[in-house]
Amino acid sequence: MLGKVTVIAVHRAKPGKEDALRQALLALCGPTREEKGCLNYDLHVSADDPGLLVFHENWTTKADLDNHLASPHIDAFRGVAGELLAEPPNITLWSEAKA
């Protein structure tokens, strides 16, 4: 994948863990936004389901995204993800459609 990479990462909280998951994901925003190649890293929560959270991210290159995925703060989140997530995150990569 060449050029800018868009990521959509959907996270579903275990029942009763909605607030804890939201706080854990929000804690990733600050350090991630400081990373090389991060254009935006925005967390959204469903208006209908507080346990459904989605990151919308844009990265300058796939290599920058790969570095993010190997970062200490993402590793730390992986350490608590099992107690917060009802299922593994659904992470998809996108590229911008151009005319």
JSON list of C-alpha atoms in Angstrom, two decimals:
[
{"chain": "A", "resi": 1, "resn": "MET", "atom": "CA", "xyz": [0.00, 0.00, 0.00]},
{"chain": "A", "resi": 2, "resn": "LEU", "atom": "CA", "xyz": [1.58, 3.25, -1.14]},
{"chain": "A", "resi": 3, "resn": "GLY", "atom": "CA", "xyz": [0.76, 6.73, 0.07]},
{"chain": "A", "resi": 4, "resn": "LYS", "atom": "CA", "xyz": [-1.67, 7.76, 2.76]},
{"chain": "A", "resi": 5, "resn": "VAL", "atom": "CA", "xyz": [-3.36, 4.95, 4.70]},
{"chain": "A", "resi": 6, "resn": "THR", "atom": "CA", "xyz": [-6.73, 5.29, 6.41]},
{"chain": "A", "resi": 7, "resn": "VAL", "atom": "CA", "xyz": [-7.59, 2.93, 9.26]},
{"chain": "A", "resi": 8, "resn": "ILE", "atom": "CA", "xyz": [-11.02, 2.13, 10.64]},
{"chain": "A", "resi": 9, "resn": "ALA", "atom": "CA", "xyz": [-10.67, 0.19, 13.90]},
{"chain": "A", "resi": 10, "resn": "VAL", "atom": "CA", "xyz": [-13.89, -0.98, 15.58]},
{"chain": "A", "resi": 11, "resn": "HIS", "atom": "CA", "xyz": [-13.80, -2.00, 19.25]},
{"chain": "A", "resi": 12, "resn": "ARG", "atom": "CA", "xyz": [-16.67, -3.58, 21.22]},
{"chain": "A", "resi": 13, "resn": "ALA", "atom": "CA", "xyz": [-16.58, -3.47, 25.01]},
{"chain": "A", "resi": 14, "resn": "LYS", "atom": "CA", "xyz": [-17.52, -6.34, 27.27]},
{"chain": "A", "resi": 15, "resn": "PRO", "atom": "CA", "xyz": [-20.77, -5.59, 29.13]},
{"chain": "A", "resi": 16, "resn": "GLY", "atom": "CA", "xyz": [-19.97, -3.35, 32.08]},
{"chain": "A", "resi": 17, "resn": "LYS", "atom": "CA", "xyz": [-16.56, -2.37, 30.62]},
{"chain": "A", "resi": 18, "resn": "GLU", "atom": "CA", "xyz": [-17.78, 0.43, 28.35]},
{"chain": "A", "resi": 19, "resn": "ASP", "atom": "CA", "xyz": [-16.27, 3.30, 30.38]},
{"chain": "A", "resi": 20, "resn": "ALA", "atom": "CA", "xyz": [-13.03, 1.44, 31.05]},
{"chain": "A", "resi": 21, "resn": "LEU", "atom": "CA", "xyz": [-12.56, 0.70, 27.35]},
{"chain": "A", "resi": 22, "resn": "ARG", "atom": "CA", "xyz": [-13.35, 4.29, 26.40]},
{"chain": "A", "resi": 23, "resn": "GLN", "atom": "CA", "xyz": [-10.75, 5.58, 28.88]},
{"chain": "A", "resi": 24, "resn": "ALA", "atom": "CA", "xyz": [-8.13, 3.07, 27.73]},
{"chain": "A", "resi": 25, "resn": "LEU", "atom": "CA", "xyz": [-8.64, 4.04, 24.10]},
{"chain": "A", "resi": 26, "resn": "LEU", "atom": "CA", "xyz": [-8.67, 7.76, 24.85]},
{"chain": "A", "resi": 27, "resn": "ALA", "atom": "CA", "xyz": [-5.33, 7.32, 26.62]},
{"chain": "A", "resi": 28, "resn": "LEU", "atom": "CA", "xyz": [-3.83, 6.20, 23.29]},
{"chain": "A", "resi": 29, "resn": "CYS", "atom": "CA", "xyz": [-4.74, 9.44, 21.53]},
{"chain": "A", "resi": 30, "resn": "GLY", "atom": "CA", "xyz": [-2.10, 11.77, 22.99]},
{"chain": "A", "resi": 31, "resn": "PRO", "atom": "CA", "xyz": [0.99, 9.63, 22.40]},
{"chain": "A", "resi": 32, "resn": "THR", "atom": "CA", "xyz": [-0.26, 8.42, 19.03]},
{"chain": "A", "resi": 33, "resn": "ARG", "atom": "CA", "xyz": [-0.90, 11.93, 17.73]},
{"chain": "A", "resi": 34, "resn": "GLU", "atom": "CA", "xyz": [2.76, 12.71, 18.46]},
{"chain": "A", "resi": 35, "resn": "GLU", "atom": "CA", "xyz": [4.00, 9.81, 16.31]},
{"chain": "A", "resi": 36, "resn": "LYS", "atom": "CA", "xyz": [5.73, 10.36, 12.99]},
{"chain": "A", "resi": 37, "resn": "GLY", "atom": "CA", "xyz": [3.24, 10.12, 10.15]},
{"chain": "A", "resi": 38, "resn": "CYS", "atom": "CA", "xyz": [0.06, 10.44, 12.20]},
{"chain": "A", "resi": 39, "resn": "LEU", "atom": "CA", "xyz": [-2.28, 12.80, 10.35]},
{"chain": "A", "resi": 40, "resn": "ASN", "atom": "CA", "xyz": [-5.26, 12.18, 12.63]},
{"chain": "A", "resi": 41, "resn": "TYR", "atom": "CA", "xyz": [-6.25, 9.65, 15.30]},
{"chain": "A", "resi": 42, "resn": "ASP", "atom": "CA", "xyz": [-9.85, 10.23, 16.34]},
{"chain": "A", "resi": 43, "resn": "LEU", "atom": "CA", "xyz": [-11.99, 8.09, 18.63]},
{"chain": "A", "resi": 44, "resn": "HIS", "atom": "CA", "xyz": [-15.75, 7.97, 18.13]},
{"chain": "A", "resi": 45, "resn": "VAL", "atom": "CA", "xyz": [-18.45, 6.32, 20.21]},
{"chain": "A", "resi": 46, "resn": "SER", "atom": "CA", "xyz": [-21.74, 5.08, 18.75]},
{"chain": "A", "resi": 47, "resn": "ALA", "atom": "CA", "xyz": [-24.72, 7.31, 19.48]},
{"chain": "A", "resi": 48, "resn": "ASP", "atom": "CA", "xyz": [-26.80, 4.16, 19.97]},
{"chain": "A", "resi": 49, "resn": "ASP", "atom": "CA", "xyz": [-24.35, 1.87, 21.76]},
{"chain": "A", "resi": 50, "resn": "PRO", "atom": "CA", "xyz": [-21.81, 3.22, 24.29]},
{"chain": "A", "resi": 51, "resn": "GLY", "atom": "CA", "xyz": [-19.90, -0.06, 24.08]},
{"chain": "A", "resi": 52, "resn": "LEU", "atom": "CA", "xyz": [-19.09, 0.40, 20.39]},
{"chain": "A", "resi": 53, "resn": "LEU", "atom": "CA", "xyz": [-16.07, 2.61, 19.71]},
{"chain": "A", "resi": 54, "resn": "VAL", "atom": "CA", "xyz": [-14.33, 3.37, 16.43]},
{"chain": "A", "resi": 55, "resn": "PHE", "atom": "CA", "xyz": [-10.97, 4.91, 15.64]},
{"chain": "A", "resi": 56, "resn": "HIS", "atom": "CA", "xyz": [-10.71, 6.84, 12.38]},
{"chain": "A", "resi": 57, "resn": "GLU", "atom": "CA", "xyz": [-7.00, 7.25, 11.62]},
{"chain": "A", "resi": 58, "resn": "ASN", "atom": "CA", "xyz": [-4.90, 8.58, 8.77]},
{"chain": "A", "resi": 59, "resn": "TRP", "atom": "CA", "xyz": [-1.20, 7.85, 8.36]},
{"chain": "A", "resi": 60, "resn": "THR", "atom": "CA", "xyz": [1.28, 9.29, 5.88]},
{"chain": "A", "resi": 61, "resn": "THR", "atom": "CA", "xyz": [2.59, 5.81, 4.98]},
{"chain": "A", "resi": 62, "resn": "LYS", "atom": "CA", "xyz": [2.00, 2.16, 5.80]},
{"chain": "A", "resi": 63, "resn": "ALA", "atom": "CA", "xyz": [5.45, 2.10, 7.42]},
{"chain": "A", "resi": 64, "resn": "ASP", "atom": "CA", "xyz": [4.33, 4.84, 9.84]},
{"chain": "A", "resi": 65, "resn": "LEU", "atom": "CA", "xyz": [1.25, 2.78, 10.70]},
{"chain": "A", "resi": 66, "resn": "ASP", "atom": "CA", "xyz": [3.40, -0.31, 11.23]},
{"chain": "A", "resi": 67, "resn": "ASN", "atom": "CA", "xyz": [5.64, 1.65, 13.61]},
{"chain": "A", "resi": 68, "resn": "HIS", "atom": "CA", "xyz": [2.54, 2.79, 15.51]},
{"chain": "A", "resi": 69, "resn": "LEU", "atom": "CA", "xyz": [1.35, -0.80, 15.85]},
{"chain": "A", "resi": 70, "resn": "ALA", "atom": "CA", "xyz": [4.72, -1.71, 17.41]},
{"chain": "A", "resi": 71, "resn": "SER", "atom": "CA", "xyz": [4.74, 1.26, 19.82]},
{"chain": "A", "resi": 72, "resn": "PRO", "atom": "CA", "xyz": [4.93, 0.82, 23.61]},
{"chain": "A", "resi": 73, "resn": "HIS", "atom": "CA", "xyz": [1.50, 2.38, 24.22]},
{"chain": "A", "resi": 74, "resn": "ILE", "atom": "CA", "xyz": [-0.19, 0.01, 21.76]},
{"chain": "A", "resi": 75, "resn": "ASP", "atom": "CA", "xyz": [1.64, -2.93, 23.37]},
{"chain": "A", "resi": 76, "resn": "ALA", "atom": "CA", "xyz": [0.40, -1.73, 26.78]},
{"chain": "A", "resi": 77, "resn": "PHE", "atom": "CA", "xyz": [-3.19, -1.61, 25.47]},
{"chain": "A", "resi": 78, "resn": "ARG", "atom": "CA", "xyz": [-2.85, -5.16, 24.16]},
{"chain": "A", "resi": 79, "resn": "GLY", "atom": "CA", "xyz": [-2.01, -6.18, 27.73]},
{"chain": "A", "resi": 80, "resn": "VAL", "atom": "CA", "xyz": [-5.43, -5.04, 29.01]},
{"chain": "A", "resi": 81, "resn": "ALA", "atom": "CA", "xyz": [-7.50, -5.60, 25.87]},
{"chain": "A", "resi": 82, "resn": "GLY", "atom": "CA", "xyz": [-8.58, -9.09, 26.90]},
{"chain": "A", "resi": 83, "resn": "GLU", "atom": "CA", "xyz": [-10.36, -7.83, 29.99]},
{"chain": "A", "resi": 84, "resn": "LEU", "atom": "CA", "xyz": [-12.05, -4.93, 28.14]},
{"chain": "A", "resi": 85, "resn": "LEU", "atom": "CA", "xyz": [-12.96, -6.23, 24.68]},
{"chain": "A", "resi": 86, "resn": "ALA", "atom": "CA", "xyz": [-15.89, -8.53, 23.91]},
{"chain": "A", "resi": 87, "resn": "GLU", "atom": "CA", "xyz": [-14.16, -9.60, 20.68]},
{"chain": "A", "resi": 88, "resn": "PRO", "atom": "CA", "xyz": [-10.96, -8.79, 18.80]},
{"chain": "A", "resi": 89, "resn": "PRO", "atom": "CA", "xyz": [-10.99, -5.35, 17.15]},
{"chain": "A", "resi": 90, "resn": "ASN", "atom": "CA", "xyz": [-12.08, -5.22, 13.54]},
{"chain": "A", "resi": 91, "resn": "ILE", "atom": "CA", "xyz": [-9.29, -3.25, 11.84]},
{"chain": "A", "resi": 92, "resn": "THR", "atom": "CA", "xyz": [-9.49, -2.40, 8.15]},
{"chain": "A", "resi": 93, "resn": "LEU", "atom": "CA", "xyz": [-7.14, -0.41, 5.93]},
{"chain": "A", "resi": 94, "resn": "TRP", "atom": "CA", "xyz": [-8.38, 1.98, 3.26]},
{"chain": "A", "resi": 95, "resn": "SER", "atom": "CA", "xyz": [-6.95, 4.18, 0.55]},
{"chain": "A", "resi": 96, "resn": "GLU", "atom": "CA", "xyz": [-8.57, 7.31, -0.79]},
{"chain": "A", "resi": 97, "resn": "ALA", "atom": "CA", "xyz": [-10.56, 6.90, -3.99]},
{"chain": "A", "resi": 98, "resn": "LYS", "atom": "CA", "xyz": [-9.48, 9.52, -6.50]},
{"chain": "A", "resi": 99, "resn": "ALA", "atom": "CA", "xyz": [-11.03, 10.53, -9.77]}
]
